[in-house]
Amino acid sequence: MLTESYSVNERGHLTLGGADTVELAERFGTPLYVFDENDIRANCREFKDALEKYYSGGSLVYYASKAFSCKEMYRLAKSEGLGVDVVSGGELYTAMSVGFPADKICFHGNNKTADELSFALDSKVGRIVVDNIYELETLNSLAEDKGVKADILLRIKPGIDCHTHDYIKTGQIDCKFGFALENGEAAEAVRLALGYDRINLVGIHCHIGSQIFETQPFIDAADIMVGFAKEVLNSTGITLTEINFGGGYGIKYTAEDKPVSKSESMRILAQSVEAACEKHGFPLPKILIEPGRSILGASSLTLYKIGVIKEIKGVRTYVSVDGGMSDNPRYALYQAEYEAVVANKADKPRDFEVTIAGKCCESGDLIQENTKIQSAEVGDTLAVLATGAYNYSMASNYNRSPRPAAVMVKDGEARVIIERETYEDIIKKDI
Ligand SMILES: *Cc1c(COP(=O)(O)O)cnc(C)c1O
């Protein structure tokens, strides 16, 4: 199987976290998102423990909750001692609703509204990552009105071009997020931030992209960010004490993907920051990271019921499932790769080449093209692997499809963490 999280039991059924996925589909219905709690917790610990082991300057791991935002994930992150990164009022609201410690919340976004900034200040979030000059000014005046001071990081584009899909690259100058280094925007932002008396500039942030397998971009980021912190020290006398390196650690979606382990990524990051501090003559900053996908993406799957199988002679065979781009838009959005398995025939060879289609009224509603699954029939259960990140969180009610339920499995036992939407839920806001 793709990773150790997935296995096949004596009935020939696919399992995740010790639970028989065919039984889960029968019990909870389909489409169904399934997550393995032990595996997700192990991922949290691997990042946290490795940073503590390899880095002496202090660290905090924020779970980038846009990957999968729901109450249970904030509870889980809290119980593992992680912080969370949120990028909207809605994510912040969800975190606060389960009593997430506000000082361990980091608030992001390239166009935060005044209402969202106000909500963040009222909630006393620990860090606001300021994206642009307009936000700096708005935040300062809101903080003034409320009689508080905002602890901020500035979002920097370090000018690193990593090898991933264009839509998930965020480190280069032509990108909507943050201040560029090479044209002096970042230095100007620092100067402005220091001039506002309701702003406390604590550090700098970068996030170079997502689903990255190479280690060099992170090594480069360490050198560039520490180098910039040193320039700030030289020009202003201010020592930035935190550098946030964002997320982006790649996961295994297909057998071809070869991700670096989380602990190895952390060892490399820690050593690169230490080396950069030595080179530039800068005191060790606290390292912050924000993994999203790598916390839970590969500890999960989506279950569907297979319906129509349409063989178009000489063209291709479409296998249609009872979900689609409404619960997983990632193939339609950027041709994301996935592996799929017929869950009730998981011990059989995958020798049937198909295109997996959804049930939405859209030709582009595909989950995967020209992929191999086991020989399938109507009524089989199809599992699409590694769907934990950016699936539920990107799901929609397109065609008025109710959003699926999500279950968390722990040691073979499953519990619902998000209920399936009903038709009644869908018309609830209609007047
Ligand atoms: C999306 C995002 C992350 C998480 O990225 P992953 O690739 O899921 O690890 C972290 N930080 C910021 C600022 C982001 O936008």
Coordinates of C-alpha atoms and ligand atoms in Angstrom, one line a residue:
M1 CA 0.0 0.0 0.0
L2 CA 0.9 3.7 -0.5
T3 CA 2.1 4.2 3.1
E4 CA 2.1 2.2 6.4
S5 CA -1.2 3.9 7.3
Y6 CA -3.1 1.7 4.8
S7 CA -3.3 -2.0 4.9
V8 CA -5.4 -5.0 3.7
N9 CA -7.1 -7.3 6.2
E10 CA -7.9 -11.0 6.0
R11 CA -11.2 -10.2 4.1
G12 CA -9.2 -8.5 1.4
H13 CA -10.6 -5.1 2.5
L14 CA -8.6 -1.9 2.7
T15 CA -8.0 -0.7 6.3
L16 CA -7.0 2.7 7.7
G17 CA -5.9 3.0 11.4
G18 CA -7.0 -0.6 11.9
A19 CA -10.6 0.0 10.7
D20 CA -12.2 -1.9 7.8
T21 CA -13.0 0.8 5.3
V22 CA -15.8 -1.3 3.6
E23 CA -17.5 -1.5 7.0
L24 CA -17.0 2.2 7.5
A25 CA -18.7 3.0 4.2
E26 CA -21.7 0.7 5.1
R27 CA -22.0 2.2 8.6
F28 CA -21.6 5.9 7.9
G29 CA -22.6 6.1 4.2
T30 CA -20.6 7.6 1.3
P31 CA -18.9 9.9 0.4
L32 CA -17.0 9.7 3.6
Y33 CA -13.7 11.3 4.8
V34 CA -11.7 9.0 7.1
F35 CA -8.8 10.1 9.3
D36 CA -6.4 8.1 11.4
E37 CA -5.9 9.8 14.8
N38 CA -2.8 7.9 15.9
D39 CA -1.1 8.7 12.7
I40 CA -2.0 12.4 12.8
R41 CA -0.8 12.6 16.4
A42 CA 2.5 10.9 15.5
N43 CA 3.0 13.5 12.7
C44 CA 2.5 16.3 15.1
R45 CA 5.0 14.8 17.6
E46 CA 7.6 14.1 14.9
F47 CA 7.8 17.8 13.9
K48 CA 7.7 19.0 17.5
D49 CA 10.2 16.5 18.9
A50 CA 12.6 16.9 16.1
L51 CA 12.8 20.7 16.4
E52 CA 13.3 20.4 20.1
K53 CA 16.0 17.8 19.6
Y54 CA 17.9 19.5 16.8
Y55 CA 17.5 23.2 17.7
S56 CA 18.5 25.0 20.8
G57 CA 17.0 28.4 20.0
G58 CA 13.3 27.5 20.8
S59 CA 10.6 26.5 18.5
L60 CA 6.8 26.3 18.0
V61 CA 4.9 24.2 15.5
Y62 CA 1.7 25.7 14.2
Y63 CA -0.7 23.4 12.5
A64 CA -1.8 25.2 9.3
S65 CA -5.5 24.6 9.8
K66 CA -6.7 25.6 6.4
A67 CA -5.6 22.1 5.4
F68 CA -8.5 20.7 7.4
S69 CA -10.4 23.0 9.7
C70 CA -13.0 21.6 12.1
K71 CA -13.4 21.7 15.9
E72 CA -11.8 18.3 16.4
M73 CA -8.6 19.2 14.6
Y74 CA -8.2 22.3 16.9
R75 CA -8.8 20.1 19.9
L76 CA -6.2 17.6 18.6
A77 CA -3.6 20.3 17.9
K78 CA -4.2 21.8 21.4
S79 CA -3.7 18.4 23.1
E80 CA -0.5 17.9 21.2
G81 CA 0.9 21.3 22.4
L82 CA 0.9 22.7 18.9
G83 CA -0.2 26.2 17.9
V84 CA -2.5 26.8 14.9
D85 CA -2.3 29.1 11.9
V86 CA -5.6 30.5 10.7
V87 CA -6.3 32.5 7.6
S88 CA -9.8 33.8 8.1
G89 CA -12.4 34.9 10.6
G90 CA -14.1 31.6 10.1
E91 CA -11.1 29.5 11.0
L92 CA -10.3 31.8 13.9
Y93 CA -13.9 31.4 15.1
T94 CA -13.7 27.6 14.9
A95 CA -10.5 27.5 16.9
M96 CA -11.8 29.9 19.6
S97 CA -15.0 27.9 19.8
V98 CA -13.1 24.9 21.4
G99 CA -11.0 27.1 23.6
F100 CA -7.8 27.0 21.6
P101 CA -5.2 29.0 23.5
A102 CA -5.2 32.4 21.7
D103 CA -1.5 33.1 22.4
K104 CA -0.7 30.1 20.2
I105 CA -2.7 31.3 17.2
C106 CA -1.0 32.9 14.3
F107 CA -3.3 34.9 11.9
H108 CA -2.6 35.0 8.2
G109 CA -4.1 36.4 5.0
N110 CA -3.3 38.7 2.1
N111 CA -6.5 40.7 2.4
K112 CA -7.7 40.5 6.0
T113 CA -10.8 42.7 6.5
A114 CA -10.9 45.3 9.2
D115 CA -13.6 43.1 10.9
E116 CA -11.2 40.1 10.9
L117 CA -8.4 42.1 12.3
S118 CA -10.6 43.5 14.9
F119 CA -11.8 40.0 15.8
A120 CA -8.2 38.8 16.0
L121 CA -7.3 41.6 18.4
D122 CA -10.4 41.0 20.5
S123 CA -9.5 37.3 20.6
K124 CA -5.9 38.2 21.7
V125 CA -4.3 36.1 19.0
G126 CA -0.6 35.7 19.7
R127 CA 0.7 36.7 16.3
I128 CA -0.6 38.5 13.3
V129 CA 1.4 38.0 10.1
V130 CA 1.0 41.3 8.3
D131 CA 0.9 41.0 4.5
N132 CA 0.9 44.6 3.2
I133 CA 1.2 48.3 4.1
Y134 CA -2.5 48.9 4.1
E135 CA -2.9 46.2 6.7
L136 CA -0.2 47.6 8.9
E137 CA -2.0 51.0 9.0
T138 CA -5.4 49.4 9.6
L139 CA -4.1 47.2 12.3
N140 CA -2.3 50.1 14.0
S141 CA -5.4 52.2 14.1
L142 CA -7.7 49.3 15.3
A143 CA -5.2 48.5 18.1
E144 CA -5.1 52.2 19.0
D145 CA -9.0 52.2 19.3
K146 CA -8.9 49.1 21.5
G147 CA -5.9 50.4 23.6
V148 CA -3.8 47.3 22.8
K149 CA -0.6 46.5 21.0
A150 CA -0.4 43.9 18.2
D151 CA 2.5 41.5 18.1
I152 CA 3.3 41.0 14.4
L153 CA 5.5 39.2 11.9
L154 CA 6.0 40.6 8.4
R155 CA 5.3 38.2 5.5
I156 CA 8.4 38.2 3.2
K157 CA 8.7 36.8 -0.3
P158 CA 12.3 35.5 -0.2
G159 CA 12.5 35.1 -3.9
I160 CA 12.8 31.4 -4.0
D161 CA 11.3 29.5 -6.9
C162 CA 10.6 25.9 -5.8
H163 CA 9.5 23.1 -8.1
T164 CA 5.8 22.7 -7.5
H165 CA 2.6 23.6 -9.2
D166 CA 2.3 27.3 -10.1
Y167 CA -0.8 27.8 -8.0
I168 CA 0.9 26.6 -4.9
K169 CA 4.1 28.5 -5.2
T170 CA 4.3 31.5 -2.9
G171 CA 7.9 32.5 -2.5
Q172 CA 8.6 34.4 -5.7
I173 CA 8.1 38.1 -6.4
D174 CA 5.1 37.6 -8.7
C175 CA 2.8 36.4 -6.0
K176 CA -0.1 38.0 -4.2
F177 CA 1.3 37.3 -0.7
G178 CA 3.7 39.6 1.3
F179 CA 6.6 42.0 0.7
A180 CA 9.4 41.3 -1.8
L181 CA 13.0 41.4 -0.7
E182 CA 14.7 42.2 -3.9
N183 CA 12.9 45.5 -4.6
G184 CA 13.2 46.9 -1.1
E185 CA 9.6 46.5 -0.1
A186 CA 10.4 44.3 2.9
A187 CA 13.0 46.8 4.3
E188 CA 10.4 49.6 3.8
A189 CA 7.8 47.6 5.6
V190 CA 10.1 47.1 8.6
R191 CA 10.8 50.8 8.7
L192 CA 7.1 51.6 8.6
A193 CA 6.2 48.9 11.2
L194 CA 8.7 50.4 13.7
G195 CA 7.2 53.8 13.3
Y196 CA 3.7 52.7 14.5
D197 CA 3.3 52.8 18.3
R198 CA 0.6 50.1 18.4
I199 CA 2.6 47.6 16.4
N200 CA 5.3 45.4 18.0
L201 CA 7.4 43.8 15.3
V202 CA 8.6 40.4 16.6
G203 CA 9.8 38.7 13.5
I204 CA 9.5 37.7 9.9
H205 CA 7.6 35.0 8.0
C206 CA 7.9 33.2 4.7
H207 CA 6.0 30.3 3.1
I208 CA 7.7 29.3 -0.1
G209 CA 5.1 26.9 -1.5
S210 CA 3.4 23.6 -0.9
Q211 CA 4.0 19.9 -1.7
I212 CA 7.8 20.5 -1.8
F213 CA 10.1 17.5 -1.9
E214 CA 13.5 19.3 -2.2
T215 CA 15.4 20.4 0.8
Q216 CA 17.4 23.1 -0.9
P217 CA 14.6 25.7 -1.0
F218 CA 14.3 25.5 2.8
I219 CA 18.1 25.8 3.2
D220 CA 18.1 28.9 1.0
A221 CA 15.1 30.3 2.9
A222 CA 17.1 30.0 6.2
D223 CA 20.0 31.9 4.7
I224 CA 17.9 34.6 3.1
M225 CA 15.6 35.2 6.1
V226 CA 18.4 35.2 8.7
G227 CA 20.4 37.5 6.3
F228 CA 17.5 39.9 6.2
A229 CA 17.1 39.8 10.0
K230 CA 20.7 40.8 10.2
E231 CA 20.2 43.7 7.8
V232 CA 17.3 44.9 9.9
L233 CA 19.5 44.7 13.0
N234 CA 22.3 46.7 11.2
S235 CA 19.9 49.4 9.9
T236 CA 17.6 49.8 12.9
G237 CA 19.2 48.2 15.9
I238 CA 16.2 46.0 16.4
T239 CA 16.7 42.2 16.9
L240 CA 13.9 40.2 15.4
T241 CA 13.5 37.2 17.7
E242 CA 11.2 34.9 15.6
I243 CA 11.5 33.5 12.1
N244 CA 8.5 31.6 10.8
F245 CA 9.4 29.3 7.8
G246 CA 5.8 28.4 6.9
G247 CA 4.8 24.9 5.8
G248 CA 5.1 23.2 2.4
Y249 CA 6.5 19.8 3.3
G250 CA 5.5 17.3 0.6
I251 CA 3.6 14.0 1.2
K252 CA 3.2 10.8 -0.6
Y253 CA 0.1 11.0 -2.9
T254 CA 1.4 8.3 -5.3
A255 CA 4.1 5.6 -5.3
E256 CA 6.4 7.9 -7.2
D257 CA 6.4 10.6 -4.5
K258 CA 9.5 10.4 -2.2
P259 CA 9.1 12.8 0.6
V260 CA 11.9 13.6 3.1
S261 CA 10.9 12.5 6.6
K262 CA 9.5 15.2 8.9
S263 CA 12.3 14.7 11.4
E264 CA 15.0 14.9 8.6
S265 CA 13.3 18.1 7.3
M266 CA 13.5 19.6 10.8
R267 CA 17.1 18.6 11.3
I268 CA 18.0 20.3 8.0
L269 CA 16.0 23.4 8.9
A270 CA 17.6 23.6 12.3
Q271 CA 21.1 23.2 11.0
S272 CA 20.5 25.7 8.2
V273 CA 19.3 28.3 10.6
E274 CA 22.2 27.7 12.9
A275 CA 24.6 27.9 10.0
A276 CA 23.0 31.1 8.7
C277 CA 23.2 32.7 12.1
E278 CA 26.8 31.8 12.4
K279 CA 27.5 33.1 8.9
H280 CA 25.6 36.4 9.3
G281 CA 26.6 36.9 13.0
F282 CA 23.0 36.9 14.3
P283 CA 21.6 35.4 17.5
L284 CA 19.5 32.2 17.2
P285 CA 15.9 33.2 16.6
K286 CA 12.9 31.1 17.7
I287 CA 12.0 28.9 14.8
L288 CA 8.3 28.6 13.9
I289 CA 6.9 26.3 11.2
E290 CA 3.4 25.8 9.8
P291 CA 2.9 22.3 8.4
G292 CA -0.6 21.6 7.1
R293 CA -0.7 18.9 4.5
S294 CA 2.0 16.9 6.1
I295 CA 0.1 16.8 9.5
L296 CA -2.8 14.7 8.1
G297 CA -2.8 14.5 4.3
A298 CA -1.4 11.0 4.1
S299 CA -3.3 9.7 7.2
S300 CA -6.7 9.8 5.5
L301 CA -8.8 8.7 2.6
T302 CA -12.2 9.3 1.0
L303 CA -14.7 6.5 0.5
Y304 CA -17.2 6.5 -2.4
K305 CA -19.7 4.1 -3.8
I306 CA -19.0 3.2 -7.4
G307 CA -22.0 3.7 -9.7
V308 CA -22.0 3.8 -13.5
I309 CA -19.1 2.3 -15.3
K310 CA -19.0 3.6 -18.9
E311 CA -16.6 2.0 -21.3
I312 CA -16.2 4.2 -24.5
K313 CA -14.5 1.7 -26.9
G314 CA -11.1 3.0 -28.1
V315 CA -11.4 6.1 -25.9
R316 CA -11.5 5.3 -22.1
T317 CA -13.5 3.9 -19.3
Y318 CA -15.2 6.3 -16.9
V319 CA -15.9 4.9 -13.4
S320 CA -18.3 7.3 -11.7
V321 CA -18.5 7.8 -7.9
D322 CA -21.2 9.3 -5.7
G323 CA -19.1 12.4 -5.0
G324 CA -16.6 14.4 -7.0
M325 CA -15.3 17.9 -7.3
S326 CA -17.8 19.0 -4.6
D327 CA -15.8 17.0 -2.0
N328 CA -12.4 17.0 -3.8
P329 CA -11.8 19.8 -6.3
R330 CA -8.0 19.3 -6.4
Y331 CA -7.8 17.5 -9.7
A332 CA -10.1 20.0 -11.4
L333 CA -8.1 22.8 -9.8
Y334 CA -4.5 21.7 -10.5
Q335 CA -4.4 18.1 -11.8
A336 CA -3.5 16.8 -8.4
E337 CA -2.4 13.2 -8.4
Y338 CA -4.1 10.5 -6.3
E339 CA -4.1 6.7 -6.0
A340 CA -7.4 4.9 -5.8
V341 CA -8.2 1.4 -4.5
V342 CA -11.3 -0.7 -4.7
A343 CA -11.7 -1.1 -1.0
N344 CA -13.6 -4.4 -1.0
K345 CA -11.1 -5.9 -3.5
A346 CA -7.9 -4.4 -2.1
D347 CA -6.0 -7.8 -2.3
K348 CA -6.6 -8.0 -6.1
P349 CA -4.2 -6.6 -8.7
R350 CA -4.7 -3.0 -9.9
D351 CA -4.9 -3.7 -13.6
F352 CA -8.0 -1.8 -14.7
E353 CA -7.2 1.5 -16.3
V354 CA -9.9 4.0 -15.7
T355 CA -10.8 7.7 -15.3
I356 CA -12.6 8.3 -12.1
A357 CA -15.4 10.8 -12.5
G358 CA -17.7 12.5 -10.0
K359 CA -21.4 13.1 -10.2
C360 CA -21.3 16.8 -10.7
C361 CA -22.7 18.4 -13.9
E362 CA -19.3 19.3 -15.3
S363 CA -17.0 17.4 -17.7
G364 CA -14.0 18.5 -15.7
D365 CA -15.5 16.8 -12.6
L366 CA -12.7 14.2 -12.4
I367 CA -10.9 12.8 -9.5
Q368 CA -8.1 11.2 -11.5
E369 CA -7.5 10.3 -15.2
N370 CA -5.9 7.2 -16.6
T371 CA -5.2 5.6 -13.3
K372 CA -5.2 1.9 -12.3
I373 CA -7.7 0.4 -9.9
Q374 CA -8.8 -3.2 -9.3
S375 CA -11.4 -4.6 -11.7
A376 CA -14.6 -2.8 -10.5
E377 CA -18.3 -3.3 -10.5
V378 CA -21.3 -1.2 -9.7
G379 CA -21.7 -1.1 -5.9
D380 CA -18.1 -1.5 -5.0
T381 CA -16.5 0.9 -2.6
L382 CA -13.7 3.1 -4.0
A383 CA -11.1 4.6 -1.7
V384 CA -9.1 7.6 -2.9
L385 CA -6.0 7.8 -0.7
A386 CA -4.3 10.8 1.0
T387 CA -7.3 13.2 0.8
G388 CA -7.1 14.6 4.3
A389 CA -5.6 18.0 3.3
Y390 CA -7.4 20.5 1.2
N391 CA -10.4 18.3 0.4
Y392 CA -13.1 18.9 3.1
S393 CA -11.7 22.4 3.5
M394 CA -12.2 23.1 -0.2
A395 CA -15.5 21.2 -0.5
S396 CA -18.6 23.0 -1.8
N397 CA -22.3 22.4 -2.2
Y398 CA -22.0 22.5 -6.0
N399 CA -25.2 21.0 -7.5
R400 CA -26.5 21.3 -4.0
S401 CA -24.6 18.2 -2.9
P402 CA -24.6 17.9 0.8
R403 CA -21.0 17.9 2.2
P404 CA -19.9 14.4 3.3
A405 CA -19.4 13.3 6.9
A406 CA -15.9 12.9 8.4
V407 CA -14.9 10.2 10.8
M408 CA -11.8 9.8 13.0
V409 CA -10.5 6.3 13.5
K410 CA -8.4 5.4 16.5
D411 CA -7.2 1.8 17.1
G412 CA -9.9 0.5 14.8
E413 CA -12.8 2.4 16.5
A414 CA -14.5 5.2 14.4
R415 CA -16.3 8.3 15.6
V416 CA -18.0 11.0 13.6
I417 CA -16.2 14.3 13.9
I418 CA -18.3 16.2 11.2
E419 CA -21.8 15.1 10.5
R420 CA -23.1 14.7 7.0
E421 CA -25.1 17.6 5.7
T422 CA -28.7 17.0 4.9
Y423 CA -30.9 18.5 2.2
E424 CA -32.5 20.6 5.0
D425 CA -29.1 22.1 5.8
I426 CA -28.7 23.1 2.2
I427 CA -31.9 25.1 2.1
K428 CA -31.4 26.5 5.6
K429 CA -30.3 30.0 4.5
D430 CA -32.6 30.3 1.5
I431 CA -35.4 32.8 1.9
Ligands
LIG1 C1 -0.9 27.0 3.2 C2 0.0 27.5 4.1 C3 0.7 26.7 5.0 C4 0.6 25.2 5.0 O1 1.1 24.6 3.8 P1 1.2 23.0 3.6 O2 1.8 22.9 2.3 O3 -0.1 22.5 3.8 O4 2.2 22.6 4.7 C5 1.5 27.3 6.0 N1 1.7 28.6 6.0 C6 1.0 29.4 5.2 C7 1.2 30.9 5.4 C8 0.2 28.9 4.2 O5 -0.4 29.8 3.4

